[in-house]
Short mmCIF file of C-alpha atoms in Angstrom, two decimals:
data_model
loop_
_atom_site.label_atom_id
_atom_site.label_comp_id
_atom_site.label_asym_id
_atom_site.label_seq_id
_atom_site.Cartn_x
_atom_site.Cartn_y
_atom_site.Cartn_z
CA MET A 1 73.23 30.82 78.20
CA LYS A 2 71.26 28.77 80.67
CA ILE A 3 71.73 29.73 84.31
CA ALA A 4 73.49 26.39 84.81
CA GLN A 5 76.09 27.55 82.28
CA TRP A 6 76.39 30.93 83.99
CA MET A 7 77.10 29.06 87.21
CA GLU A 8 79.75 26.89 85.64
CA GLN A 9 81.41 29.78 83.85
CA SER A 10 81.41 32.19 86.81
CA GLY A 11 82.00 29.78 89.67
CA VAL A 12 79.02 31.31 91.50
CA ALA A 13 76.93 28.25 92.31
CA PHE A 14 73.95 27.40 94.49
CA GLY A 15 74.64 26.25 98.02
CA THR A 16 72.21 25.46 100.82
CA SER A 17 71.14 29.11 101.08
CA GLY A 18 71.12 30.51 97.55
CA ALA A 19 73.85 31.58 95.15
CA ARG A 20 77.25 32.12 96.75
CA GLY A 21 80.67 32.97 95.43
CA LEU A 22 83.74 35.15 95.60
CA VAL A 23 82.96 38.84 95.29
CA SER A 24 85.37 38.98 92.37
CA ALA A 25 83.26 36.35 90.58
CA MET A 26 79.93 38.00 91.41
CA LYS A 27 80.21 40.56 88.63
CA ASP A 28 77.27 42.82 87.82
CA SER A 29 76.57 40.76 84.71
CA VAL A 30 76.43 37.50 86.67
CA CYS A 31 74.12 38.90 89.37
CA PHE A 32 71.94 40.47 86.65
CA ALA A 33 71.68 37.15 84.80
CA TYR A 34 70.83 35.23 87.96
CA THR A 35 68.07 37.68 88.84
CA VAL A 36 66.59 37.57 85.34
CA GLY A 37 66.61 33.76 85.44
CA TYR A 38 64.97 33.84 88.87
CA LEU A 39 62.17 36.13 87.69
CA ARG A 40 61.59 34.10 84.53
CA HIS A 41 61.20 31.00 86.67
CA LEU A 42 58.67 32.82 88.87
CA ALA A 43 56.84 34.05 85.78
CA GLY A 44 56.34 30.43 84.75
CA LEU A 45 54.77 29.80 88.17
CA GLY A 46 52.47 32.80 87.91
CA GLU A 47 54.30 34.69 90.68
CA PHE A 48 55.86 37.41 88.50
CA ALA A 49 54.72 39.58 85.60
CA PRO A 50 55.44 43.13 84.42
CA GLY A 51 54.36 45.48 87.20
CA THR A 52 54.96 42.96 90.01
CA GLN A 53 56.75 44.32 93.06
CA VAL A 54 59.99 42.56 94.07
CA ALA A 55 61.34 43.31 97.55
CA VAL A 56 65.13 43.53 97.95
CA ALA A 57 67.45 44.05 100.93
CA GLY A 58 71.05 43.41 101.91
CA ASP A 59 73.59 42.92 104.67
CA LEU A 60 76.51 45.17 105.65
CA ARG A 61 79.27 43.68 103.48
CA PRO A 62 81.18 46.23 101.39
CA SER A 63 80.14 44.48 98.15
CA THR A 64 76.42 44.34 98.95
CA PRO A 65 75.32 47.77 97.56
CA ARG A 66 76.89 47.06 94.18
CA ILE A 67 75.25 43.65 93.91
CA LEU A 68 71.92 45.12 94.99
CA ARG A 69 72.13 47.64 92.15
CA ALA A 70 72.76 44.85 89.63
CA CYS A 71 69.70 42.99 90.96
CA VAL A 72 67.58 46.13 90.78
CA ALA A 73 68.72 46.67 87.18
CA ALA A 74 67.54 43.14 86.34
CA ILE A 75 64.16 43.68 88.01
CA GLU A 76 63.64 46.88 86.05
CA TYR A 77 64.80 45.20 82.83
CA MET A 78 62.08 42.57 83.42
CA LYS A 79 59.60 45.45 83.98
CA GLY A 80 59.13 44.61 87.64
CA VAL A 81 58.94 47.19 90.43
CA PRO A 82 61.86 46.97 92.89
CA VAL A 83 61.00 47.68 96.53
CA PHE A 84 64.16 48.49 98.48
CA CYS A 85 63.71 47.47 102.12
CA GLY A 86 67.12 48.72 103.20
CA TYR A 87 69.87 46.91 105.07
CA VAL A 88 67.75 44.76 107.36
CA PRO A 89 67.57 41.19 108.69
CA THR A 90 66.59 38.52 106.19
CA PRO A 91 63.50 37.53 108.24
CA ALA A 92 62.35 41.18 108.27
CA LEU A 93 62.51 41.24 104.48
CA CYS A 94 60.68 37.92 104.25
CA LEU A 95 57.98 38.97 106.72
CA HIS A 96 57.22 42.01 104.54
CA ALA A 97 57.30 40.11 101.24
CA PHE A 98 55.46 36.94 102.30
CA ALA A 99 52.64 38.99 103.86
CA ARG A 100 52.13 40.72 100.50
CA GLY A 101 52.65 37.69 98.32
CA ILE A 102 55.53 39.22 96.37
CA PRO A 103 58.94 37.82 95.41
CA SER A 104 62.00 38.90 97.38
CA LEU A 105 65.75 38.52 97.35
CA MET A 106 68.42 39.17 99.97
CA VAL A 107 71.99 40.06 99.06
CA THR A 108 74.05 38.36 101.76
CA GLY A 109 76.89 35.96 102.33
CA SER A 110 75.52 35.14 105.79
CA HIS A 111 78.42 34.10 108.05
CA ILE A 112 81.16 33.58 105.45
CA PRO A 113 84.08 36.05 105.05
CA ALA A 114 83.66 39.40 103.35
CA ASP A 115 85.56 38.34 100.23
CA ARG A 116 82.44 36.30 99.41
CA ASN A 117 78.80 37.24 99.02
CA GLY A 118 75.57 35.77 97.76
CA ILE A 119 71.95 36.21 96.72
CA LYS A 120 69.16 34.40 98.53
CA PHE A 121 66.04 34.13 96.37
CA ASN A 122 62.52 33.64 97.75
CA ARG A 123 59.18 32.66 96.29
CA ALA A 124 56.16 34.90 96.84
CA ARG A 125 55.17 33.17 100.08
CA GLY A 126 58.14 31.06 101.06
CA GLU A 127 61.74 30.08 100.49
CA PHE A 128 63.19 28.89 97.21
CA LEU A 129 63.19 25.09 97.34
CA LYS A 130 65.51 22.68 95.59
CA THR A 131 62.88 22.09 92.90
CA ASP A 132 62.88 25.83 92.20
CA GLU A 133 66.66 25.83 91.97
CA ALA A 134 66.60 23.03 89.40
CA ALA A 135 64.02 24.86 87.29
CA MET A 136 65.91 28.15 87.50
CA ARG A 137 69.06 26.46 86.22
CA GLU A 138 67.25 25.76 82.94
CA GLN A 139 66.32 29.39 82.27
CA ASP A 140 68.03 30.96 79.24
CA VAL A 141 69.40 34.46 79.82
CA GLU A 142 71.03 36.74 77.27
CA LEU A 143 72.48 40.04 78.47
CA PRO A 144 71.05 43.19 76.84
CA GLN A 145 73.54 44.80 74.46
CA GLY A 146 75.51 47.73 75.79
CA TRP A 147 74.54 47.27 79.43
CA PHE A 148 77.88 45.84 80.60
CA ASP A 149 81.52 46.54 79.88
CA ALA A 150 84.20 43.95 79.15
CA ASP A 151 84.68 43.31 82.87
CA GLY A 152 80.97 42.67 83.44
CA ALA A 153 80.28 45.98 85.19
CA LEU A 154 77.11 47.97 84.49
CA THR A 155 77.88 50.79 82.07
CA ALA A 156 75.13 53.10 83.34
CA PRO A 157 74.56 54.06 86.99
CA VAL A 158 71.65 52.39 88.76
CA GLU A 159 70.05 54.01 91.79
CA LEU A 160 68.38 52.07 94.56
CA PRO A 161 64.74 53.10 95.12
CA GLU A 162 63.71 55.12 98.15
CA LYS A 163 63.72 52.85 101.19
CA THR A 164 60.55 51.17 102.42
CA ASP A 165 60.79 50.79 106.21
CA VAL A 166 59.96 47.20 107.15
CA VAL A 167 61.38 47.33 110.68
CA PRO A 168 58.23 48.52 112.56
CA ASP A 169 56.22 45.48 111.45
CA PHE A 170 59.13 43.20 112.34
CA VAL A 171 59.35 44.62 115.87
CA ALA A 172 55.58 44.46 116.27
CA ARG A 173 55.61 40.75 115.40
CA TYR A 174 57.36 39.91 118.67
CA ARG A 175 55.89 42.63 120.87
CA ASP A 176 52.32 41.71 119.93
CA PHE A 177 52.82 37.99 120.60
CA PHE A 178 55.04 38.00 123.69
CA GLY A 179 53.84 41.26 125.25
CA ALA A 180 55.49 44.57 126.07
CA ASP A 181 56.76 43.27 129.43
CA ALA A 182 58.01 39.84 128.32
CA LEU A 183 61.66 40.76 129.02
CA SER A 184 61.11 43.30 131.78
CA GLY A 185 63.78 43.13 134.49
CA LEU A 186 66.31 41.46 132.19
CA THR A 187 69.56 43.12 131.16
CA LEU A 188 70.80 41.70 127.87
CA GLY A 189 74.12 42.33 126.22
CA VAL A 190 73.81 42.75 122.44
CA TYR A 191 76.97 41.72 120.60
CA GLN A 192 76.51 43.94 117.56
CA HIS A 193 79.71 43.36 115.51
CA SER A 194 78.70 43.85 111.84
CA ALA A 195 75.31 42.10 111.93
CA VAL A 196 72.71 43.85 109.79
CA GLY A 197 70.13 43.43 112.57
CA ARG A 198 72.29 44.86 115.36
CA ASP A 199 70.13 47.94 115.94
CA VAL A 200 66.85 46.12 115.28
CA LEU A 201 67.76 43.61 117.99
CA VAL A 202 68.20 46.43 120.49
CA GLU A 203 64.84 47.87 119.44
CA ILE A 204 63.06 44.52 119.88
CA ILE A 205 64.54 43.94 123.35
CA GLU A 206 63.42 47.37 124.47
CA ALA A 207 59.96 46.89 122.90
CA LEU A 208 59.58 43.79 125.11
CA GLY A 209 60.58 45.68 128.24
CA GLY A 210 64.20 44.55 128.53
CA LYS A 211 67.36 46.60 128.90
CA ALA A 212 69.76 46.28 125.96
CA VAL A 213 73.49 46.92 126.39
CA PRO A 214 75.24 47.26 122.98
CA LEU A 215 78.65 45.56 122.82
CA GLY A 216 81.40 45.02 120.28
CA ARG A 217 80.09 47.13 117.40
CA ARG A 218 82.42 47.04 114.39
CA ASP A 219 82.62 48.96 111.12
CA SER A 220 84.51 46.20 109.29
CA PHE A 221 82.70 42.96 108.49
CA ILE A 222 83.12 40.14 111.04
CA PRO A 223 82.20 36.60 109.87
CA VAL A 224 80.39 35.41 113.00
CA ASP A 225 79.39 31.77 112.52
CA THR A 226 76.66 30.68 114.93
CA GLU A 227 77.43 27.00 114.32
CA ALA A 228 81.21 27.09 114.64
CA VAL A 229 81.81 29.83 117.20
CA ARG A 230 85.18 31.55 116.81
CA PRO A 231 87.49 31.36 119.86
CA GLU A 232 87.61 35.16 119.97
CA ASP A 233 83.80 35.34 120.20
CA ALA A 234 83.80 32.78 123.02
CA LYS A 235 86.42 34.86 124.85
CA LEU A 236 84.48 38.11 124.34
CA ALA A 237 81.29 36.64 125.80
CA ARG A 238 83.07 35.43 128.94
CA GLU A 239 84.71 38.82 129.41
CA TRP A 240 81.43 40.71 129.02
CA ALA A 241 79.70 38.36 131.46
CA ALA A 242 82.44 38.49 134.09
CA ASP A 243 80.96 41.33 136.18
CA GLY A 244 77.63 39.51 136.56
CA LYS A 245 75.52 42.44 135.35
CA LEU A 246 74.15 40.69 132.25
CA ASP A 247 71.39 38.08 132.36
CA ALA A 248 72.32 36.88 128.87
CA ILE A 249 74.10 37.95 125.68
CA VAL A 250 72.43 37.88 122.27
CA THR A 251 73.75 38.22 118.74
CA THR A 252 73.20 36.99 115.18
CA ASP A 253 75.18 36.16 112.06
CA GLY A 254 75.76 38.69 109.25
CA ASP A 255 72.24 38.78 107.79
CA SER A 256 70.65 38.21 111.21
CA ASP A 257 68.68 35.06 110.44
CA ARG A 258 70.75 32.80 112.72
CA PRO A 259 70.92 33.41 116.50
CA LEU A 260 73.60 33.03 119.11
CA LEU A 261 72.57 33.23 122.77
CA ALA A 262 74.88 33.07 125.79
CA ASP A 263 73.94 32.44 129.41
CA ARG A 264 74.89 34.76 132.27
CA ALA A 265 78.33 33.14 132.48
CA GLY A 266 79.05 33.92 128.83
CA ASN A 267 78.66 30.36 127.53
CA TRP A 268 77.16 30.31 124.02
CA LEU A 269 74.27 27.86 123.64
CA ARG A 270 74.35 25.48 120.72
CA GLY A 271 71.77 26.29 118.06
CA ASP A 272 70.28 22.80 118.12
CA VAL A 273 69.77 23.10 121.89
CA LEU A 274 68.17 26.53 121.45
CA GLY A 275 65.87 25.02 118.82
CA ILE A 276 64.64 22.34 121.22
CA LEU A 277 63.94 24.95 123.92
CA ALA A 278 61.98 27.12 121.49
CA ALA A 279 60.00 24.22 120.02
CA ARG A 280 59.09 23.00 123.51
CA PHE A 281 58.05 26.49 124.62
CA LEU A 282 55.77 26.82 121.59
CA ASP A 283 54.20 23.39 122.26
CA ALA A 284 55.16 22.19 118.80
CA ALA A 285 53.38 19.04 117.63
CA ALA A 286 55.82 18.55 114.76
CA VAL A 287 59.53 19.38 114.73
CA THR A 288 61.73 19.16 111.65
CA THR A 289 65.50 19.49 111.86
CA PRO A 290 68.54 18.30 109.91
CA VAL A 291 70.21 15.00 110.66
CA SER A 292 73.13 16.83 112.29
CA SER A 293 71.06 18.28 115.14
CA ASN A 294 71.21 17.09 118.75
CA THR A 295 69.31 13.85 119.46
CA ALA A 296 68.11 15.29 122.77
CA LEU A 297 65.08 16.28 120.66
CA GLU A 298 63.89 12.68 120.41
CA LYS A 299 64.78 11.99 124.03
CA SER A 300 62.74 15.02 125.21
CA GLY A 301 59.52 13.35 124.06
CA PHE A 302 57.30 16.43 123.65
CA ALA A 303 56.81 16.33 119.86
CA LYS A 304 54.37 13.90 118.25
CA ASP A 305 56.10 14.05 114.87
CA ILE A 306 59.87 14.42 114.31
CA ARG A 307 61.41 14.62 110.84
CA ARG A 308 65.13 14.60 110.01
CA THR A 309 66.38 16.13 106.76
CA ARG A 310 69.47 17.08 104.84
CA ILE A 311 71.20 20.25 106.02
CA GLY A 312 69.77 23.47 104.60
CA SER A 313 66.62 25.47 105.20
CA PRO A 314 64.97 24.43 101.89
CA PHE A 315 64.92 20.81 103.08
CA VAL A 316 63.59 21.81 106.51
CA VAL A 317 60.90 24.00 104.93
CA ALA A 318 59.70 21.20 102.66
CA ALA A 319 59.47 18.62 105.45
CA MET A 320 57.89 20.88 108.07
CA THR A 321 55.30 22.01 105.51
CA GLU A 322 54.43 18.37 104.86
CA ALA A 323 54.00 17.88 108.60
CA ALA A 324 51.68 20.88 108.83
CA ASP A 325 49.67 19.64 105.84
CA ALA A 326 49.33 16.29 107.63
CA GLY A 327 47.68 18.06 110.57
CA PHE A 328 50.62 18.25 112.98
CA VAL A 329 50.40 21.85 114.24
CA PRO A 330 52.12 23.88 115.40
CA SER A 331 54.74 22.67 112.95
CA VAL A 332 58.19 24.16 113.43
CA GLY A 333 61.70 23.61 112.16
CA TYR A 334 65.17 24.58 113.24
CA GLU A 335 68.77 24.09 112.16
CA ALA A 336 71.97 23.42 114.07
CA ASN A 337 72.93 27.03 113.38
CA GLY A 338 69.91 28.13 115.46
CA GLY A 339 67.74 29.45 112.64
CA PHE A 340 64.11 28.76 113.57
CA LEU A 341 61.19 28.40 111.14
CA LEU A 342 57.40 28.35 111.51
CA ALA A 343 55.31 26.36 109.03
CA SER A 344 52.05 27.19 110.79
CA ASP A 345 50.59 29.85 113.06
CA VAL A 346 51.11 29.57 116.81
CA LYS A 347 48.23 30.62 119.06
CA ARG A 348 48.43 31.61 122.73
CA GLY A 349 45.05 32.72 123.99
CA GLU A 350 43.99 35.63 121.80
CA ARG A 351 47.51 36.19 120.47
CA THR A 352 48.71 34.68 117.22
CA LEU A 353 52.24 34.41 115.89
CA ALA A 354 51.90 34.11 112.13
CA ALA A 355 53.80 31.47 110.19
CA LEU A 356 57.17 32.57 108.85
CA PRO A 357 58.74 29.72 106.83
CA THR A 358 62.26 31.10 106.74
CA ARG A 359 65.11 31.26 109.25
CA ASP A 360 64.41 33.60 112.15
CA SER A 361 67.01 34.49 114.77
CA ILE A 362 64.82 36.53 117.11
CA LEU A 363 62.07 34.04 117.93
CA PRO A 364 64.14 31.23 119.48
CA MET A 365 66.13 33.62 121.68
CA ILE A 366 62.99 35.25 123.06
CA CYS A 367 61.35 31.86 123.59
CA ALA A 368 64.30 30.64 125.65
CA LEU A 369 64.54 33.82 127.72
CA VAL A 370 60.80 33.87 128.46
CA ALA A 371 60.73 30.13 129.21
CA ALA A 372 63.58 30.48 131.71
CA ARG A 373 61.76 33.30 133.52
CA ARG A 374 58.50 31.35 133.69
CA GLU A 375 60.28 28.35 135.21
CA GLY A 376 62.18 30.52 137.68
CA LYS A 377 65.54 29.58 136.19
CA ASP A 378 68.37 31.19 134.33
CA LEU A 379 69.35 29.95 130.87
CA ALA A 380 71.84 27.42 132.21
CA GLY A 381 69.16 26.00 134.48
CA LEU A 382 66.71 25.77 131.60
CA VAL A 383 69.22 23.91 129.43
CA ALA A 384 69.83 21.49 132.31
CA THR A 385 66.19 20.35 132.05
CA LEU A 386 66.96 18.73 128.67
CA PRO A 387 68.39 15.22 128.22
CA GLN A 388 72.14 15.58 128.45
CA ARG A 389 73.50 15.18 124.95
CA PHE A 390 76.17 17.54 123.66
CA THR A 391 76.98 18.47 120.08
CA LEU A 392 79.90 20.42 118.67
CA SER A 393 81.04 21.25 115.17
CA ASP A 394 83.99 22.82 113.44
CA ARG A 395 85.25 23.17 109.91
CA LEU A 396 88.36 22.39 107.93
CA VAL A 397 88.76 25.62 105.95
CA GLU A 398 90.11 25.99 102.42
CA MET A 399 89.10 22.42 101.70
CA PRO A 400 87.84 22.16 98.08
CA THR A 401 84.31 20.77 97.96
CA ALA A 402 85.17 18.27 95.23
CA ARG A 403 88.00 16.88 97.34
CA SER A 404 85.75 16.57 100.41
CA ARG A 405 83.14 14.71 98.40
CA ALA A 406 85.70 12.36 96.91
CA HIS A 407 87.14 11.39 100.30
CA ILE A 408 83.69 10.95 101.87
CA ALA A 409 82.56 8.82 98.92
CA LYS A 410 85.58 6.59 99.37
CA LEU A 411 84.89 6.35 103.11
CA ALA A 412 81.27 5.43 102.38
CA GLU A 413 82.35 2.42 100.30
CA ASN A 414 83.39 0.65 103.50
CA PRO A 415 82.56 2.86 106.52
CA ALA A 416 83.74 0.34 109.12
CA ARG A 417 87.15 0.00 107.54
CA GLY A 418 87.38 3.76 106.94
CA ALA A 419 86.39 4.60 110.51
CA THR A 420 89.08 2.27 111.77
CA ALA A 421 91.70 3.80 109.47
CA LEU A 422 90.81 7.29 110.73
CA GLY A 423 91.12 6.16 114.35
CA PHE A 424 87.44 6.61 115.16
CA THR A 425 86.74 3.04 116.27
CA LYS A 426 89.71 3.08 118.61
CA SER A 427 88.24 6.15 120.26
CA CYS A 428 84.51 5.37 120.09
CA GLY A 429 84.08 1.62 119.71
CA ASN A 430 82.71 -0.32 116.76
CA LEU A 431 80.60 1.37 114.14
CA SER A 432 76.92 0.60 114.78
CA HIS A 433 75.03 2.78 112.29
CA VAL A 434 75.69 4.88 109.20
CA ASP A 435 73.38 7.61 107.89
CA HIS A 436 73.90 8.86 104.33
CA THR A 437 71.20 11.56 104.48
CA ASP A 438 73.77 14.34 104.14
CA GLY A 439 77.43 13.47 104.03
CA LEU A 440 78.38 10.52 106.24
CA ARG A 441 77.06 10.33 109.80
CA MET A 442 78.63 7.54 111.85
CA THR A 443 77.19 6.33 115.16
CA PHE A 444 79.34 4.05 117.33
CA ASP A 445 78.63 1.47 120.03
CA SER A 446 79.37 4.14 122.64
CA GLY A 447 76.43 6.18 121.31
CA GLU A 448 78.88 8.81 120.12
CA VAL A 449 78.52 10.38 116.69
CA ILE A 450 80.99 11.71 114.11
CA HIS A 451 79.44 13.31 111.03
CA LEU A 452 81.46 14.50 108.01
CA ARG A 453 79.93 16.76 105.37
CA PRO A 454 81.16 19.20 102.71
CA SER A 455 79.82 22.73 103.31
CA GLY A 456 77.21 23.87 100.84
CA ASN A 457 78.30 27.51 101.04
CA ALA A 458 82.10 27.57 101.07
CA PRO A 459 85.18 25.37 100.40
CA GLU A 460 85.05 23.81 103.86
CA LEU A 461 84.62 20.35 105.33
CA ARG A 462 82.24 20.34 108.30
CA VAL A 463 82.78 17.97 111.21
CA TYR A 464 79.91 17.41 113.67
CA VAL A 465 80.10 15.30 116.83
CA GLU A 466 77.76 14.26 119.64
CA ALA A 467 78.56 12.77 123.05
CA ASP A 468 77.24 12.49 126.61
CA SER A 469 79.40 15.28 128.06
CA PRO A 470 80.79 18.58 126.77
CA GLU A 471 84.33 17.45 127.58
CA ARG A 472 83.93 14.26 125.59
CA ALA A 473 82.35 16.14 122.69
CA ALA A 474 85.32 18.54 122.60
CA SER A 475 87.76 15.63 122.62
CA LEU A 476 85.82 13.87 119.88
CA LEU A 477 85.75 17.00 117.74
CA ALA A 478 89.51 17.39 118.05
CA THR A 479 89.91 13.75 117.02
CA GLY A 480 87.67 14.26 114.01
CA ILE A 481 89.35 17.44 112.79
CA GLU A 482 92.82 15.96 113.18
CA ALA A 483 91.84 12.78 111.36
CA VAL A 484 90.45 14.53 108.28
CA GLY A 485 93.10 17.24 108.29
CA ALA A 486 95.33 15.12 106.05
CA TRP A 487 92.61 15.15 103.39
CA ARG A 488 93.22 18.83 102.69
CA ASP A 489 96.69 18.17 101.32
CA ALA A 490 96.02 14.73 99.86
CA SER A 491 95.10 14.23 96.23
#
């Protein structure tokens, strides 16, 4: 069958960050087929042949080792050489693979619950783009006879190769650019939960001269979402910050490619605010970010070239690469979840931070912490230097994607009438602009924004808002969630 048929049959489809699905649907046979299709696509591009190394890694979900073994079986079936990089952050895997020009894949479900997982595929020197996804869908894959039982499980045991340690190079990336004393004098809480990079983050802080205080380590998987912070995570940060001993708190999502940074009072910074701070610190000439990100970027005025895209790192990668090719360097990108990407090298004196065109959680947090110190401020003071626009987002869970799309399509037929019916115009004024880049983004006469979009990774409807104060943004978000809540039960 073609990979497109495997997707339809299994229910494991491509989202904004690779293949995602229920663990029960991600059978060994499905993961094997996907990996074979991926490698056949790369073979057509000249990036894979028998004997080619393929780097693999995974997060800390219970299902990850099994899926990794199925992927390794596929690599070996295609006569490739699997390189097991361990259970490490996605950007650490990518740094290793991109530097060597070899394909790589990460078994991770990112921030979604543990009953789901995924596989993120990469090209030899960058992320899988939407054009790659389309081509991979057309690959024909037939399972080898006798390899799988009736339930799709591998019939013979598959061992993961001996681990290749990629962490030292990942740590050195930040130490060599920022310096061994960049965080000296700072005490940083590290919310470890079940993030795969929880120990690496401690190591990086200490390598830059800071003091790391591990917090909240868990054995069971915790779905920390850096874009829609759980109330319990907000409460934990405030409790940890209460004694005033921490200068900031840092954490990441499950595969540690998305950051979450809290100030000394335990207030988590929005990822699209963190992205602006990092881009400004790096003197970026071009900044690419999805349409849902805070418009304080444009109001800040430091970037010569700003590009807005659909949500998802493949879209950001494509646009920021175009900016770099057009001569706008440094060219960077970031997402509302905080993931930060480099399309070009960044130079500071004799130090160079090499391009890494995939989501990175470490870089933006260090940039913000170092920038605050240089300006003699704390994080809250640094954020206050930006134009005051506030974004929030939340999700309507267990909302089938098809249903979300149907309701948004109907709303898009007459946005003004739909906004009125949902109560948005009563709250925000008349509708002044509609953006169809990704979902439906409505801007009102008040300057306030309500953006509705089906999630690309899970059966959820995302609601994004923007306003001139945090209180108004919170009120607007509550209005938005309540208004679309009826869609979940409607036909």
